[in-house]
Amino acid sequence: PRTGEKEVVVQDRDNQLYLIGHDGKILWKKRLDSPIQGEIHQVDLFRNGFLQLAFNTLYSSYVIDRNGKEVAPFPLQYKTPITPLEVFDYESNREYRFLFAEGNTLHLLDKKGQEVKGFNQSANGKPLFTPKHYRFNGKDYLIYSSNNGTFNILHRNGEPRITVKGAYSFSNNPPLVLGNLFMFTNTDGTLISIDEKGGMTRKNLSLTEPFYWGGNRYVLTSLSGNILTIG
């Protein structure tokens, strides 16, 4: 809330969504159509300091206000499963973009729930994860891996930006950017790094499936068996 007090949002096994206040009291509950996929994002659609919750379930894209009311035109419903929601604020001006995949289609919506004109919706294969947005050296990139073995680096309008040759057996870990390198791992524990010109390097991390690999712009982490590596 605007008071700065912490609240908790949680969904139970019956798909009920709860907002719980700082004192442990349930402020409201709302039944959703299916389990939430991925993160719940906080957005300020009306630029007035009142925050909303934005997220995807298996078949719907929701925006809900602090009182548990749906913000029109949400929820938007889809006939086939959709991926978790990613929310971008390119210029930090709360002109949000909502991105997710439905099969081989990429949906990029504005904060009014409308498809953004000029965005290429055709994915290269079926995205394994919702594309992530990164910006460095004054350029925007959307990156994702696909079930056909391709690794895709796009302009923010959805058009290809860097061509990555080859087909890959991606691990069950989303790609990321470290510094100015695009990175992902294969099922055999190989780390593949790609620079802005499409140059590629490979490194054997000696990871054994199932393994966790991830990080942020500054540090990598991995967990293989009982070995945790940071940095």
PDB file of C-alpha atoms in Angstrom, residues 5-228:
ATOM      1  CA  GLU A   5       3.654  -1.432   4.937  1.00  0.00           C
ATOM      2  CA  LYS A   6       4.395  -4.919   3.646  1.00  0.00           C
ATOM      3  CA  GLU A   7       1.668  -7.215   2.386  1.00  0.00           C
ATOM      4  CA  VAL A   8       1.712 -10.815   1.176  1.00  0.00           C
ATOM      5  CA  VAL A   9      -0.037 -12.253  -1.868  1.00  0.00           C
ATOM      6  CA  VAL A  10      -0.385 -16.040  -2.099  1.00  0.00           C
ATOM      7  CA  GLN A  11      -2.403 -18.620  -4.041  1.00  0.00           C
ATOM      8  CA  ASP A  12      -3.610 -21.911  -2.580  1.00  0.00           C
ATOM      9  CA  ARG A  13      -4.150 -25.291  -4.243  1.00  0.00           C
ATOM     10  CA  ASP A  14      -7.763 -24.378  -5.079  1.00  0.00           C
ATOM     11  CA  ASN A  15      -6.548 -21.390  -7.126  1.00  0.00           C
ATOM     12  CA  GLN A  16      -7.764 -18.883  -4.523  1.00  0.00           C
ATOM     13  CA  LEU A  17      -5.613 -15.749  -4.482  1.00  0.00           C
ATOM     14  CA  TYR A  18      -5.237 -13.977  -1.116  1.00  0.00           C
ATOM     15  CA  LEU A  19      -3.917 -10.568  -0.154  1.00  0.00           C
ATOM     16  CA  ILE A  20      -2.766 -10.638   3.469  1.00  0.00           C
ATOM     17  CA  GLY A  21      -2.058  -7.441   5.407  1.00  0.00           C
ATOM     18  CA  HIS A  22       0.975  -6.671   7.572  1.00  0.00           C
ATOM     19  CA  ASP A  23      -1.054  -7.735  10.640  1.00  0.00           C
ATOM     20  CA  GLY A  24      -1.819 -11.178   9.174  1.00  0.00           C
ATOM     21  CA  LYS A  25      -5.459 -10.432   8.339  1.00  0.00           C
ATOM     22  CA  ILE A  26      -6.870 -11.498   4.977  1.00  0.00           C
ATOM     23  CA  LEU A  27      -7.796  -8.335   3.069  1.00  0.00           C
ATOM     24  CA  TRP A  28      -9.483 -10.182   0.216  1.00  0.00           C
ATOM     25  CA  LYS A  29      -9.524 -13.445  -1.670  1.00  0.00           C
ATOM     26  CA  LYS A  30     -10.320 -14.150  -5.297  1.00  0.00           C
ATOM     27  CA  ARG A  31     -10.668 -17.415  -7.194  1.00  0.00           C
ATOM     28  CA  LEU A  32      -8.625 -17.615 -10.395  1.00  0.00           C
ATOM     29  CA  ASP A  33      -9.147 -19.952 -13.342  1.00  0.00           C
ATOM     30  CA  SER A  34      -5.866 -21.857 -12.900  1.00  0.00           C
ATOM     31  CA  PRO A  35      -2.476 -21.677 -11.126  1.00  0.00           C
ATOM     32  CA  ILE A  36      -0.345 -18.549 -11.495  1.00  0.00           C
ATOM     33  CA  GLN A  37       2.618 -19.015 -13.834  1.00  0.00           C
ATOM     34  CA  GLY A  38       5.872 -17.308 -12.831  1.00  0.00           C
ATOM     35  CA  GLU A  39       6.109 -13.996 -10.985  1.00  0.00           C
ATOM     36  CA  ILE A  40       3.478 -11.548  -9.766  1.00  0.00           C
ATOM     37  CA  HIS A  41       4.536  -8.043 -10.842  1.00  0.00           C
ATOM     38  CA  GLN A  42       3.600  -4.730  -9.247  1.00  0.00           C
ATOM     39  CA  VAL A  43       2.645  -1.982 -11.710  1.00  0.00           C
ATOM     40  CA  ASP A  44       1.279   1.554 -11.450  1.00  0.00           C
ATOM     41  CA  LEU A  45      -0.942   1.718 -14.524  1.00  0.00           C
ATOM     42  CA  PHE A  46      -2.554   5.044 -13.614  1.00  0.00           C
ATOM     43  CA  ARG A  47       0.652   6.766 -12.409  1.00  0.00           C
ATOM     44  CA  ASN A  48      -0.900   7.750  -9.091  1.00  0.00           C
ATOM     45  CA  GLY A  49       1.029   5.586  -6.644  1.00  0.00           C
ATOM     46  CA  PHE A  50      -1.750   3.000  -6.315  1.00  0.00           C
ATOM     47  CA  LEU A  51      -0.225  -0.305  -7.366  1.00  0.00           C
ATOM     48  CA  GLN A  52      -1.811  -3.238  -9.175  1.00  0.00           C
ATOM     49  CA  LEU A  53      -0.830  -6.905  -9.405  1.00  0.00           C
ATOM     50  CA  ALA A  54      -0.056  -8.204 -12.901  1.00  0.00           C
ATOM     51  CA  PHE A  55       0.443 -11.904 -13.654  1.00  0.00           C
ATOM     52  CA  ASN A  56      -0.524 -14.789 -15.897  1.00  0.00           C
ATOM     53  CA  THR A  57      -2.338 -17.982 -15.046  1.00  0.00           C
ATOM     54  CA  LEU A  58      -2.251 -20.946 -17.379  1.00  0.00           C
ATOM     55  CA  TYR A  59      -4.899 -19.444 -19.670  1.00  0.00           C
ATOM     56  CA  SER A  60      -5.402 -15.792 -18.645  1.00  0.00           C
ATOM     57  CA  SER A  61      -3.517 -12.531 -18.216  1.00  0.00           C
ATOM     58  CA  TYR A  62      -4.660 -10.624 -15.104  1.00  0.00           C
ATOM     59  CA  VAL A  63      -4.274  -7.149 -13.648  1.00  0.00           C
ATOM     60  CA  ILE A  64      -5.898  -6.797 -10.207  1.00  0.00           C
ATOM     61  CA  ASP A  65      -6.019  -3.681  -8.018  1.00  0.00           C
ATOM     62  CA  ARG A  66      -5.320  -3.574  -4.290  1.00  0.00           C
ATOM     63  CA  ASN A  67      -9.012  -4.106  -3.510  1.00  0.00           C
ATOM     64  CA  GLY A  68      -9.115  -7.362  -5.485  1.00  0.00           C
ATOM     65  CA  LYS A  69     -10.961  -5.858  -8.456  1.00  0.00           C
ATOM     66  CA  GLU A  70      -9.999  -6.697 -12.026  1.00  0.00           C
ATOM     67  CA  VAL A  71      -8.692  -3.757 -14.062  1.00  0.00           C
ATOM     68  CA  ALA A  72     -10.518  -3.661 -17.416  1.00  0.00           C
ATOM     69  CA  PRO A  73      -9.999  -5.037 -20.025  1.00  0.00           C
ATOM     70  CA  PHE A  74      -8.196  -7.689 -17.974  1.00  0.00           C
ATOM     71  CA  PRO A  75      -8.356 -10.603 -17.552  1.00  0.00           C
ATOM     72  CA  LEU A  76      -7.604 -11.514 -21.143  1.00  0.00           C
ATOM     73  CA  GLN A  77      -8.321 -15.175 -21.829  1.00  0.00           C
ATOM     74  CA  TYR A  78      -6.603 -17.554 -24.259  1.00  0.00           C
ATOM     75  CA  LYS A  79      -7.621 -20.961 -25.568  1.00  0.00           C
ATOM     76  CA  THR A  80      -4.193 -22.580 -25.220  1.00  0.00           C
ATOM     77  CA  PRO A  81      -1.634 -22.317 -22.381  1.00  0.00           C
ATOM     78  CA  ILE A  82       0.430 -19.131 -22.104  1.00  0.00           C
ATOM     79  CA  THR A  83       3.843 -18.580 -20.536  1.00  0.00           C
ATOM     80  CA  PRO A  84       4.574 -16.471 -17.434  1.00  0.00           C
ATOM     81  CA  LEU A  85       4.215 -12.712 -17.747  1.00  0.00           C
ATOM     82  CA  GLU A  86       7.188 -10.411 -18.241  1.00  0.00           C
ATOM     83  CA  VAL A  87       6.659  -6.690 -17.624  1.00  0.00           C
ATOM     84  CA  PHE A  88       8.912  -4.074 -19.269  1.00  0.00           C
ATOM     85  CA  ASP A  89       9.103  -0.343 -18.612  1.00  0.00           C
ATOM     86  CA  TYR A  90      11.578   0.640 -21.323  1.00  0.00           C
ATOM     87  CA  GLU A  91      11.869   4.350 -20.475  1.00  0.00           C
ATOM     88  CA  SER A  92      10.949   4.126 -16.738  1.00  0.00           C
ATOM     89  CA  ASN A  93       7.836   6.226 -17.440  1.00  0.00           C
ATOM     90  CA  ARG A  94       5.254   3.542 -16.529  1.00  0.00           C
ATOM     91  CA  GLU A  95       4.308   2.974 -20.166  1.00  0.00           C
ATOM     92  CA  TYR A  96       4.357  -0.734 -19.469  1.00  0.00           C
ATOM     93  CA  ARG A  97       4.658  -3.547 -21.953  1.00  0.00           C
ATOM     94  CA  PHE A  98       3.315  -7.005 -21.069  1.00  0.00           C
ATOM     95  CA  LEU A  99       4.998  -9.890 -22.909  1.00  0.00           C
ATOM     96  CA  PHE A 100       4.228 -13.610 -22.988  1.00  0.00           C
ATOM     97  CA  ALA A 101       4.058 -16.469 -25.471  1.00  0.00           C
ATOM     98  CA  GLU A 102       1.121 -18.581 -26.612  1.00  0.00           C
ATOM     99  CA  GLY A 103       2.462 -21.515 -28.586  1.00  0.00           C
ATOM    100  CA  ASN A 104       4.497 -20.012 -31.452  1.00  0.00           C
ATOM    101  CA  THR A 105       2.962 -16.557 -30.966  1.00  0.00           C
ATOM    102  CA  LEU A 106       4.450 -13.712 -28.955  1.00  0.00           C
ATOM    103  CA  HIS A 107       1.950 -11.324 -27.396  1.00  0.00           C
ATOM    104  CA  LEU A 108       3.211  -7.825 -26.547  1.00  0.00           C
ATOM    105  CA  LEU A 109       0.456  -5.768 -24.925  1.00  0.00           C
ATOM    106  CA  ASP A 110       0.335  -2.153 -23.812  1.00  0.00           C
ATOM    107  CA  LYS A 111      -1.087  -1.192 -20.415  1.00  0.00           C
ATOM    108  CA  LYS A 112      -4.565  -1.008 -21.957  1.00  0.00           C
ATOM    109  CA  GLY A 113      -4.362  -4.661 -22.967  1.00  0.00           C
ATOM    110  CA  GLN A 114      -3.984  -3.883 -26.679  1.00  0.00           C
ATOM    111  CA  GLU A 115      -1.479  -5.635 -28.932  1.00  0.00           C
ATOM    112  CA  VAL A 116       1.409  -3.264 -29.669  1.00  0.00           C
ATOM    113  CA  LYS A 117       1.394  -2.316 -33.345  1.00  0.00           C
ATOM    114  CA  GLY A 118       4.549  -3.035 -35.325  1.00  0.00           C
ATOM    115  CA  PHE A 119       5.673  -5.899 -33.068  1.00  0.00           C
ATOM    116  CA  ASN A 120       6.504  -9.157 -34.854  1.00  0.00           C
ATOM    117  CA  GLN A 121       4.376 -11.799 -33.108  1.00  0.00           C
ATOM    118  CA  SER A 122       5.841 -14.793 -34.942  1.00  0.00           C
ATOM    119  CA  ALA A 123       8.216 -16.706 -32.676  1.00  0.00           C
ATOM    120  CA  ASN A 124      10.972 -18.927 -34.051  1.00  0.00           C
ATOM    121  CA  GLY A 125       9.636 -22.193 -32.693  1.00  0.00           C
ATOM    122  CA  LYS A 126       7.810 -22.432 -29.369  1.00  0.00           C
ATOM    123  CA  PRO A 127       9.552 -20.333 -26.683  1.00  0.00           C
ATOM    124  CA  LEU A 128      10.662 -22.413 -23.708  1.00  0.00           C
ATOM    125  CA  PHE A 129      10.537 -19.298 -21.526  1.00  0.00           C
ATOM    126  CA  THR A 130       8.979 -15.887 -21.950  1.00  0.00           C
ATOM    127  CA  PRO A 131      11.507 -13.609 -23.701  1.00  0.00           C
ATOM    128  CA  LYS A 132      13.554 -11.435 -21.342  1.00  0.00           C
ATOM    129  CA  HIS A 133      14.397  -7.804 -22.025  1.00  0.00           C
ATOM    130  CA  TYR A 134      17.888  -6.344 -21.582  1.00  0.00           C
ATOM    131  CA  ARG A 135      19.377  -2.983 -22.461  1.00  0.00           C
ATOM    132  CA  PHE A 136      23.055  -2.092 -22.714  1.00  0.00           C
ATOM    133  CA  ASN A 137      25.204   0.147 -24.911  1.00  0.00           C
ATOM    134  CA  GLY A 138      22.029   2.038 -25.826  1.00  0.00           C
ATOM    135  CA  LYS A 139      20.421  -1.024 -27.437  1.00  0.00           C
ATOM    136  CA  ASP A 140      17.413  -3.154 -26.473  1.00  0.00           C
ATOM    137  CA  TYR A 141      17.405  -6.929 -26.745  1.00  0.00           C
ATOM    138  CA  LEU A 142      14.755  -9.607 -26.280  1.00  0.00           C
ATOM    139  CA  ILE A 143      16.182 -13.099 -25.828  1.00  0.00           C
ATOM    140  CA  TYR A 144      14.621 -16.554 -25.639  1.00  0.00           C
ATOM    141  CA  SER A 145      15.331 -20.206 -26.395  1.00  0.00           C
ATOM    142  CA  SER A 146      12.919 -22.357 -28.417  1.00  0.00           C
ATOM    143  CA  ASN A 147      11.867 -25.988 -28.557  1.00  0.00           C
ATOM    144  CA  ASN A 148      13.373 -26.274 -32.043  1.00  0.00           C
ATOM    145  CA  GLY A 149      16.865 -25.707 -30.609  1.00  0.00           C
ATOM    146  CA  THR A 150      17.278 -22.089 -31.720  1.00  0.00           C
ATOM    147  CA  PHE A 151      18.516 -19.274 -29.531  1.00  0.00           C
ATOM    148  CA  ASN A 152      16.930 -15.975 -30.477  1.00  0.00           C
ATOM    149  CA  ILE A 153      18.167 -12.419 -29.952  1.00  0.00           C
ATOM    150  CA  LEU A 154      15.657  -9.824 -31.141  1.00  0.00           C
ATOM    151  CA  HIS A 155      15.131  -6.101 -31.456  1.00  0.00           C
ATOM    152  CA  ARG A 156      12.443  -4.823 -29.131  1.00  0.00           C
ATOM    153  CA  ASN A 157      10.031  -4.843 -32.111  1.00  0.00           C
ATOM    154  CA  GLY A 158      10.405  -8.628 -32.299  1.00  0.00           C
ATOM    155  CA  GLU A 159      12.594  -8.687 -35.415  1.00  0.00           C
ATOM    156  CA  PRO A 160      15.886 -10.668 -35.366  1.00  0.00           C
ATOM    157  CA  ARG A 161      18.855  -8.621 -34.153  1.00  0.00           C
ATOM    158  CA  ILE A 162      21.712 -11.133 -33.878  1.00  0.00           C
ATOM    159  CA  THR A 163      21.728 -14.464 -35.732  1.00  0.00           C
ATOM    160  CA  VAL A 164      22.903 -17.379 -33.601  1.00  0.00           C
ATOM    161  CA  LYS A 165      23.897 -20.348 -35.722  1.00  0.00           C
ATOM    162  CA  GLY A 166      23.298 -23.949 -34.729  1.00  0.00           C
ATOM    163  CA  ALA A 167      20.756 -25.983 -32.779  1.00  0.00           C
ATOM    164  CA  TYR A 168      21.071 -26.620 -29.059  1.00  0.00           C
ATOM    165  CA  SER A 169      19.740 -28.991 -26.402  1.00  0.00           C
ATOM    166  CA  PHE A 170      18.801 -26.361 -23.837  1.00  0.00           C
ATOM    167  CA  SER A 171      18.859 -27.137 -20.128  1.00  0.00           C
ATOM    168  CA  ASN A 172      15.799 -26.380 -18.012  1.00  0.00           C
ATOM    169  CA  ASN A 173      17.198 -22.954 -17.123  1.00  0.00           C
ATOM    170  CA  PRO A 174      16.309 -19.652 -18.803  1.00  0.00           C
ATOM    171  CA  PRO A 175      19.013 -17.695 -20.662  1.00  0.00           C
ATOM    172  CA  LEU A 176      20.419 -14.492 -19.226  1.00  0.00           C
ATOM    173  CA  VAL A 177      22.838 -11.644 -19.830  1.00  0.00           C
ATOM    174  CA  LEU A 178      26.079 -11.279 -17.840  1.00  0.00           C
ATOM    175  CA  GLY A 179      27.880  -8.045 -18.577  1.00  0.00           C
ATOM    176  CA  ASN A 180      27.425  -7.718 -22.342  1.00  0.00           C
ATOM    177  CA  LEU A 181      27.254 -11.448 -23.067  1.00  0.00           C
ATOM    178  CA  PHE A 182      24.141 -13.495 -23.833  1.00  0.00           C
ATOM    179  CA  MET A 183      24.370 -16.850 -22.042  1.00  0.00           C
ATOM    180  CA  PHE A 184      22.575 -20.185 -21.830  1.00  0.00           C
ATOM    181  CA  THR A 185      23.374 -23.767 -20.815  1.00  0.00           C
ATOM    182  CA  ASN A 186      22.904 -27.080 -22.606  1.00  0.00           C
ATOM    183  CA  THR A 187      21.721 -30.300 -20.982  1.00  0.00           C
ATOM    184  CA  ASP A 188      25.342 -31.566 -20.860  1.00  0.00           C
ATOM    185  CA  GLY A 189      26.375 -28.630 -18.645  1.00  0.00           C
ATOM    186  CA  THR A 190      28.046 -26.590 -21.373  1.00  0.00           C
ATOM    187  CA  LEU A 191      27.849 -22.819 -20.960  1.00  0.00           C
ATOM    188  CA  ILE A 192      27.512 -20.958 -24.254  1.00  0.00           C
ATOM    189  CA  SER A 193      28.235 -17.223 -24.410  1.00  0.00           C
ATOM    190  CA  ILE A 194      27.476 -14.934 -27.346  1.00  0.00           C
ATOM    191  CA  ASP A 195      28.740 -11.387 -27.827  1.00  0.00           C
ATOM    192  CA  GLU A 196      27.058  -8.480 -29.611  1.00  0.00           C
ATOM    193  CA  LYS A 197      28.614  -9.467 -32.934  1.00  0.00           C
ATOM    194  CA  GLY A 198      27.433 -13.055 -32.740  1.00  0.00           C
ATOM    195  CA  GLY A 199      30.803 -14.448 -31.641  1.00  0.00           C
ATOM    196  CA  MET A 200      30.468 -17.603 -29.552  1.00  0.00           C
ATOM    197  CA  THR A 201      32.477 -19.309 -26.805  1.00  0.00           C
ATOM    198  CA  ARG A 202      31.819 -22.576 -24.974  1.00  0.00           C
ATOM    199  CA  LYS A 203      32.821 -23.667 -21.482  1.00  0.00           C
ATOM    200  CA  ASN A 204      32.262 -27.011 -19.769  1.00  0.00           C
ATOM    201  CA  LEU A 205      30.843 -26.263 -16.318  1.00  0.00           C
ATOM    202  CA  SER A 206      30.854 -29.958 -15.280  1.00  0.00           C
ATOM    203  CA  LEU A 207      27.206 -29.763 -14.249  1.00  0.00           C
ATOM    204  CA  THR A 208      25.127 -32.938 -14.004  1.00  0.00           C
ATOM    205  CA  GLU A 209      21.399 -32.942 -14.710  1.00  0.00           C
ATOM    206  CA  PRO A 210      19.186 -32.010 -13.093  1.00  0.00           C
ATOM    207  CA  PHE A 211      21.065 -28.806 -12.291  1.00  0.00           C
ATOM    208  CA  TYR A 212      20.214 -25.203 -11.545  1.00  0.00           C
ATOM    209  CA  TRP A 213      22.042 -22.401 -13.324  1.00  0.00           C
ATOM    210  CA  GLY A 214      21.211 -18.704 -13.196  1.00  0.00           C
ATOM    211  CA  GLY A 215      22.330 -15.272 -12.108  1.00  0.00           C
ATOM    212  CA  ASN A 216      22.029 -11.595 -12.951  1.00  0.00           C
ATOM    213  CA  ARG A 217      24.019  -8.969 -14.852  1.00  0.00           C
ATOM    214  CA  TYR A 218      26.951  -9.314 -12.442  1.00  0.00           C
ATOM    215  CA  VAL A 219      27.250 -12.838 -11.028  1.00  0.00           C
ATOM    216  CA  LEU A 220      26.456 -16.438 -12.011  1.00  0.00           C
ATOM    217  CA  THR A 221      25.266 -19.214  -9.695  1.00  0.00           C
ATOM    218  CA  SER A 222      24.853 -22.953 -10.159  1.00  0.00           C
ATOM    219  CA  LEU A 223      23.762 -25.958  -8.134  1.00  0.00           C
ATOM    220  CA  SER A 224      24.742 -29.442  -9.280  1.00  0.00           C
ATOM    221  CA  GLY A 225      24.253 -32.329  -6.868  1.00  0.00           C
ATOM    222  CA  ASN A 226      25.383 -30.923  -3.521  1.00  0.00           C
ATOM    223  CA  ILE A 227      27.831 -28.406  -5.040  1.00  0.00           C
ATOM    224  CA  LEU A 228      26.729 -24.756  -4.915  1.00  0.00           C
TER     225      LEU A 228
END
